[in-house]
Coordinates of N, CA, C and O in Angstrom, one line a residue:
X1 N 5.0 -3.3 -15.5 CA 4.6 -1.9 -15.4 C 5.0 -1.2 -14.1 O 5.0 -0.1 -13.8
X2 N 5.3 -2.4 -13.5 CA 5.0 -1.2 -11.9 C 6.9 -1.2 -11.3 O 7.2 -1.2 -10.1
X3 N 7.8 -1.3 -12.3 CA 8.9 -1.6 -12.0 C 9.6 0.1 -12.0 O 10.3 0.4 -11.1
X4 N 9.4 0.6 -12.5 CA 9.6 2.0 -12.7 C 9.1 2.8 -11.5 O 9.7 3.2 -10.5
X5 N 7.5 2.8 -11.7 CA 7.0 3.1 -10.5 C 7.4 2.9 -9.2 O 7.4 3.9 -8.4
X6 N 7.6 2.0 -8.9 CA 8.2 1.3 -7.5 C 9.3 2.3 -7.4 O 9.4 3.2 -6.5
X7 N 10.7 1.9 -8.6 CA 11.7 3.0 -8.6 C 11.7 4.1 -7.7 O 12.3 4.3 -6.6
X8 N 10.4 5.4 -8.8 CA 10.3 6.2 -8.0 C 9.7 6.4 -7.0 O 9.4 7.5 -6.5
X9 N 9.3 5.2 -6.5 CA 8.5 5.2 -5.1 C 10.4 5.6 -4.0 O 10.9 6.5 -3.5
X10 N 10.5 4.4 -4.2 CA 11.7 4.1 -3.6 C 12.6 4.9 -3.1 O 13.2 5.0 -2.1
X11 N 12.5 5.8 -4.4 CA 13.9 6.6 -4.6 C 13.2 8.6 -3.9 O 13.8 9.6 -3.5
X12 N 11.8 8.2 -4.0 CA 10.9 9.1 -3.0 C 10.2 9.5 -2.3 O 10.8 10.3 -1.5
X13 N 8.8 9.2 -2.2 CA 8.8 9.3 -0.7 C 8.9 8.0 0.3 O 8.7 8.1 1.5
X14 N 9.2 7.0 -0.4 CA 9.7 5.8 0.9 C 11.2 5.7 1.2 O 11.7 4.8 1.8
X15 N 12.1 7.4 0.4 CA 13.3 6.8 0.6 C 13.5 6.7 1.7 O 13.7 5.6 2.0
X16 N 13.5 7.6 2.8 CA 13.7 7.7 4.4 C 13.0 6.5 5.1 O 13.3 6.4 6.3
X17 N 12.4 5.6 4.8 CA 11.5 4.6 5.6 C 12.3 3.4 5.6 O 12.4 2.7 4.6
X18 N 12.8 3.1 6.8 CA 13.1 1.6 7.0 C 12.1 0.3 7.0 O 12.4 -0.8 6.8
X19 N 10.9 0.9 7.2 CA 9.7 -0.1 7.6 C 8.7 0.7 7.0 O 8.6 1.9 7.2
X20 N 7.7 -0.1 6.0 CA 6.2 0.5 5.2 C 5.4 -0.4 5.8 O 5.8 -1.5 6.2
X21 N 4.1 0.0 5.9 CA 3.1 -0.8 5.9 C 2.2 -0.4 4.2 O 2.3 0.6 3.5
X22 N 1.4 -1.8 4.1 CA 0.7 -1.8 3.2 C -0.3 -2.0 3.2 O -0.6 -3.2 3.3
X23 N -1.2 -1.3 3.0 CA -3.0 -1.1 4.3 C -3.8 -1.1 2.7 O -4.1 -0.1 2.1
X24 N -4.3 -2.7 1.9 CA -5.5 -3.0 1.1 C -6.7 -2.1 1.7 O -7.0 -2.2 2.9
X25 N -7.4 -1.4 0.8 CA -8.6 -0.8 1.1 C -9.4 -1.1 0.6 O -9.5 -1.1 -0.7
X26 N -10.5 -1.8 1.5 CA -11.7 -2.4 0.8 C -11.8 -3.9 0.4 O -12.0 -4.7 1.3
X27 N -11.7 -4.2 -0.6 CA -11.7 -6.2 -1.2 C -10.6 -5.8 -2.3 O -11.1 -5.9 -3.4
X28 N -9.4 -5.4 -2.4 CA -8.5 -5.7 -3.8 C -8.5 -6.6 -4.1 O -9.5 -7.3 -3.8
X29 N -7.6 -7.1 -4.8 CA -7.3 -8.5 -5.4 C -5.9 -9.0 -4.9 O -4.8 -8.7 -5.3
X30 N -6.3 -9.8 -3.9 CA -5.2 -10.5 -3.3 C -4.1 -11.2 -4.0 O -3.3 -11.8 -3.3
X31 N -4.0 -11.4 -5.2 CA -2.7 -11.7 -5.8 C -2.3 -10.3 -5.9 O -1.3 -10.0 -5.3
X32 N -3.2 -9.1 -7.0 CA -2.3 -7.8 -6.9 C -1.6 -7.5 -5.7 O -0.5 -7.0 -5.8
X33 N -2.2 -7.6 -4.3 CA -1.6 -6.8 -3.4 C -0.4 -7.6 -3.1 O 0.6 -6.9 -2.9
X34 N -0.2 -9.2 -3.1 CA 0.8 -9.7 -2.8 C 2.2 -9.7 -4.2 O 3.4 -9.4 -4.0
X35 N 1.5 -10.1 -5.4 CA 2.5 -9.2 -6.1 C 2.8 -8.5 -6.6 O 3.5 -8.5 -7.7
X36 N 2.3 -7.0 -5.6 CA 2.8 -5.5 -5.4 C 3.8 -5.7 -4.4 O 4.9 -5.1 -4.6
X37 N 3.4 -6.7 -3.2 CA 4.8 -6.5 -1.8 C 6.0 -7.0 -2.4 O 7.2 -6.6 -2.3
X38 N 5.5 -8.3 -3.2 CA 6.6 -8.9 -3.4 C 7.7 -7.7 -4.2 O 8.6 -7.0 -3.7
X39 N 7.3 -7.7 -5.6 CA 8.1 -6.5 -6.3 C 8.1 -5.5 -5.5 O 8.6 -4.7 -6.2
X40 N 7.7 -4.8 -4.2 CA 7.8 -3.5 -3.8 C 9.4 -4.1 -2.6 O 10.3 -3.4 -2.3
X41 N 9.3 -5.2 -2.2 CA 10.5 -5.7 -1.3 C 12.1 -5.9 -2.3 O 13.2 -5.5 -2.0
X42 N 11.6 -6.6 -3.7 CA 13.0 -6.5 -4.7 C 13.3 -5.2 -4.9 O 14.4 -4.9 -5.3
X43 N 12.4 -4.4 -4.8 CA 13.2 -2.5 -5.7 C 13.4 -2.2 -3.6 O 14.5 -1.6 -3.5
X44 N 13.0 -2.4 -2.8 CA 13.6 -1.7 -1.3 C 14.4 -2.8 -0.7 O 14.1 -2.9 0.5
X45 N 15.0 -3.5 -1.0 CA 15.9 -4.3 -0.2 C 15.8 -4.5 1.0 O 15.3 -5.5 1.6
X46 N 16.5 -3.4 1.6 CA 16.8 -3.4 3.1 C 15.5 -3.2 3.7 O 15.7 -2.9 4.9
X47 N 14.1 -3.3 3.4 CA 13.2 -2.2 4.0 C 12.3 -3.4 4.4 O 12.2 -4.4 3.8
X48 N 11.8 -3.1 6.0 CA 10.6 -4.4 6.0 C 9.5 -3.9 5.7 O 9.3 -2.7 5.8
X49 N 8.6 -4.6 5.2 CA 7.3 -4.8 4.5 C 6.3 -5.2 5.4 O 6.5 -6.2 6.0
X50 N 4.9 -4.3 5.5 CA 4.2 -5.5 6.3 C 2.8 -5.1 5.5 O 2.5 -4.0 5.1
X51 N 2.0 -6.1 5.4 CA 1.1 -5.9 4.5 C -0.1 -6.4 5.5 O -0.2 -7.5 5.9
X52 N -0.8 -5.4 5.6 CA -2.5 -5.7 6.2 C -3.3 -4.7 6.5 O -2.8 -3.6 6.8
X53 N -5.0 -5.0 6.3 CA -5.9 -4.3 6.4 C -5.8 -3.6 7.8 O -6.1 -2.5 8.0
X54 N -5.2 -4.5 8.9 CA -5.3 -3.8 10.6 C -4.5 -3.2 10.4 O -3.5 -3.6 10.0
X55 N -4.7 -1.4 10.5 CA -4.0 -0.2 10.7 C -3.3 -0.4 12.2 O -2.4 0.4 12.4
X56 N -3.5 -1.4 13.4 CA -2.5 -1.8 14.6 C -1.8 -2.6 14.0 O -1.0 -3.0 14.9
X57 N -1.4 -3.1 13.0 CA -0.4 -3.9 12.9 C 0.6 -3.3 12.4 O 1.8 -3.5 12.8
X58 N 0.3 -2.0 11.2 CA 0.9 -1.0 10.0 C 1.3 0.4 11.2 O 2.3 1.2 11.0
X59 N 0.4 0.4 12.1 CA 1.1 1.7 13.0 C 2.1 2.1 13.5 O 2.3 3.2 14.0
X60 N 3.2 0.7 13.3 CA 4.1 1.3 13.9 C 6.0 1.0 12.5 O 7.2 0.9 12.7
X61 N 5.2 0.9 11.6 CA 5.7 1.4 10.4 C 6.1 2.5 10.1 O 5.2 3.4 10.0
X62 N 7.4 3.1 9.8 CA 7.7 4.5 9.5 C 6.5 5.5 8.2 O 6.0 6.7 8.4
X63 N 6.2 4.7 7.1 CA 5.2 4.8 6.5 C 4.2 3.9 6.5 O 4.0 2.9 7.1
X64 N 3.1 4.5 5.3 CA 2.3 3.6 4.8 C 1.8 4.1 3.4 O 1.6 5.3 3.1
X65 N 1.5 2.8 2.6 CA 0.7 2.8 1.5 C -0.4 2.9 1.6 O -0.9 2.9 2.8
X66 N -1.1 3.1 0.7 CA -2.5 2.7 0.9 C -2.7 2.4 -0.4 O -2.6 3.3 -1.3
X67 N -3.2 0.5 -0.9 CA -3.2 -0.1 -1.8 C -5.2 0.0 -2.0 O -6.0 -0.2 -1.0
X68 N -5.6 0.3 -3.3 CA -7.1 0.6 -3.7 C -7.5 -0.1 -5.2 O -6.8 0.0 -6.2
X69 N -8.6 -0.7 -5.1 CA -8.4 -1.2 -6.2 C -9.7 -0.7 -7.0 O -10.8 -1.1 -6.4
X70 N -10.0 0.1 -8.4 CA -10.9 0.3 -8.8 C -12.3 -0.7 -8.6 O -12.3 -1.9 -9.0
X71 N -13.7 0.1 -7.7 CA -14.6 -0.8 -7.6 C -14.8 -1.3 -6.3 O -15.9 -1.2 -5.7
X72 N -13.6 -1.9 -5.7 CA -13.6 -2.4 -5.0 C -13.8 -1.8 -3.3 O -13.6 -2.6 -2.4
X73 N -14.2 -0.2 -3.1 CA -13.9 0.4 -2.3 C -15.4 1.3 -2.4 O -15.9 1.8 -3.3
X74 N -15.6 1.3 -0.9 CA -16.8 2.5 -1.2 C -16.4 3.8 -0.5 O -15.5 3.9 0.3
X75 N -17.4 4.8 -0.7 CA -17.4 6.2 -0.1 C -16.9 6.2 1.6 O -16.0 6.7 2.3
X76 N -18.3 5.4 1.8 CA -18.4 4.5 3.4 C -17.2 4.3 4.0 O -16.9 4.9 5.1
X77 N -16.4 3.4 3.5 CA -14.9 2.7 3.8 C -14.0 4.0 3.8 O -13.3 4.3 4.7
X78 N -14.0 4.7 2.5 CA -12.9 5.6 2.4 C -13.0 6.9 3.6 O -12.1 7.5 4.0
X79 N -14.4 7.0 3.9 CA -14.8 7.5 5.3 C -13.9 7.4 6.3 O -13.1 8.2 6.7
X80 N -14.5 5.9 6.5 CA -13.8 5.6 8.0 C -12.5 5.1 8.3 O -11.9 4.8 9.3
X81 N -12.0 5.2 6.8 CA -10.2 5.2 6.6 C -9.4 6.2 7.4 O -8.4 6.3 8.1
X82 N -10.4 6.9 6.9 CA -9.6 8.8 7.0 C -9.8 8.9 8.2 O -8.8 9.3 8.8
X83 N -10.7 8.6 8.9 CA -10.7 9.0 10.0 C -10.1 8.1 11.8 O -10.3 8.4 12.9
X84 N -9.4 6.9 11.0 CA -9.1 5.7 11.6 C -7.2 6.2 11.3 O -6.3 6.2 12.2
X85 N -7.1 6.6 9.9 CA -5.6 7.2 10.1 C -5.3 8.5 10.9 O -4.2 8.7 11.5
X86 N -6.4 9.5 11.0 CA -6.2 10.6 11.7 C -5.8 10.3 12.8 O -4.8 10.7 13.4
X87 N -6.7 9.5 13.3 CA -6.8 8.9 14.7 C -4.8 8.2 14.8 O -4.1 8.5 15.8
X88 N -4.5 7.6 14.1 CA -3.4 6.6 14.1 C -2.4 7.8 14.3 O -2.2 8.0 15.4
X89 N -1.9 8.4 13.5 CA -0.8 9.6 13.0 C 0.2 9.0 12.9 O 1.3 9.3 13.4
X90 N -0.2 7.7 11.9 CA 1.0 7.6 11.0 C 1.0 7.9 9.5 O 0.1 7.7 8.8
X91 N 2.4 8.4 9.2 CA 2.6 9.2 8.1 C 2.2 8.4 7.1 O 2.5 7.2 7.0
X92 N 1.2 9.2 5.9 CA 1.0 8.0 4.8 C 1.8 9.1 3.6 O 1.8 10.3 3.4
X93 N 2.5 7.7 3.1 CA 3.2 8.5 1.8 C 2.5 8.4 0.2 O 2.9 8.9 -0.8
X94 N 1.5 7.7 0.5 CA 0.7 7.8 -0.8 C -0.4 6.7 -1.1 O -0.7 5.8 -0.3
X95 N -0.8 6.8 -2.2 CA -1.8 5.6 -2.5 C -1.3 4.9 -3.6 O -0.3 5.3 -4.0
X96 N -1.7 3.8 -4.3 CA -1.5 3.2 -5.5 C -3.0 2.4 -5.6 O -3.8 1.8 -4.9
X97 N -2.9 2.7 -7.1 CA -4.4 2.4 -7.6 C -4.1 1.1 -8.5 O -3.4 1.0 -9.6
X98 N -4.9 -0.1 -7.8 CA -4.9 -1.0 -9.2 C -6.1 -1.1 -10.1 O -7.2 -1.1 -9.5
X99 N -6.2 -1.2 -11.3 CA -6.6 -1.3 -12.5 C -7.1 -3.0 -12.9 O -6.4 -3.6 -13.6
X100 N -8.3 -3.5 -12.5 CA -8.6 -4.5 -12.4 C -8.4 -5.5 -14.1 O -8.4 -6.7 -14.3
X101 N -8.1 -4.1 -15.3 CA -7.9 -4.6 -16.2 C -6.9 -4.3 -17.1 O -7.0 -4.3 -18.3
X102 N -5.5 -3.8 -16.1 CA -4.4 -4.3 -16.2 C -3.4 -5.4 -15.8 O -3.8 -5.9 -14.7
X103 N -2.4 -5.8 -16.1 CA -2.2 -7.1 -15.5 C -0.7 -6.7 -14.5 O 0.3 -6.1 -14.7
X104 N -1.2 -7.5 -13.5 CA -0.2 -6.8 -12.1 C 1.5 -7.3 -13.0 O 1.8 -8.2 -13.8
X105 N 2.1 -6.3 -12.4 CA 3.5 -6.5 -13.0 C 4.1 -5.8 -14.0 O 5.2 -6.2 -14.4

């Protein structure tokens, strides 16, 4: 499922990005988020990847994702996201939502 998607990630707004960060919000599901990097590094080849909750490790990333997974995320958190990226000013190019009852891939 997310082979297309990725596509037009790729081919949009991560085309300019040499380097993404991938910032899990909240508790996902640690296989989803790992085999989202994995398939998100086969569709970007050249691009490095870095995947973690510390926004200091993702800040100095041309972009960032932000990986959410139905459930697993509260008001609270999404709070102090927003206001932890403001603080950062790094560019986010979007979110991706997983679906705890679809199957990653």
């Amino acid at each position: 499922e997310w082979a297309s998607a990725l596509q037009l990630m790729a081919q949009g707004p991560l085309k300019n990005a040499q380097s993404i960060g991938l910032v899990p919000v909240g508790q996902p599901d640690s296989f989803a988020v790992q085999q989202f990097q994995k398939q998100l590094k086969e569709t970007c080849v050249a691009r490095e990847i870095e995947a973690s909750q510390d926004l200091v490790k993702t800040r100095d990333c041309d972009t960032q994702l932000l990986l959410i997974q139905l459930g697993c995320v509260s008001r609270k958190q999404l709070a102090q996201l927003n206001q932890s990226l403001a603080l950062q000013g790094t560019p986010i190019a979007g979110w991706v939502l997983f679906d705890p009852k679809t199957e990653a891939g």
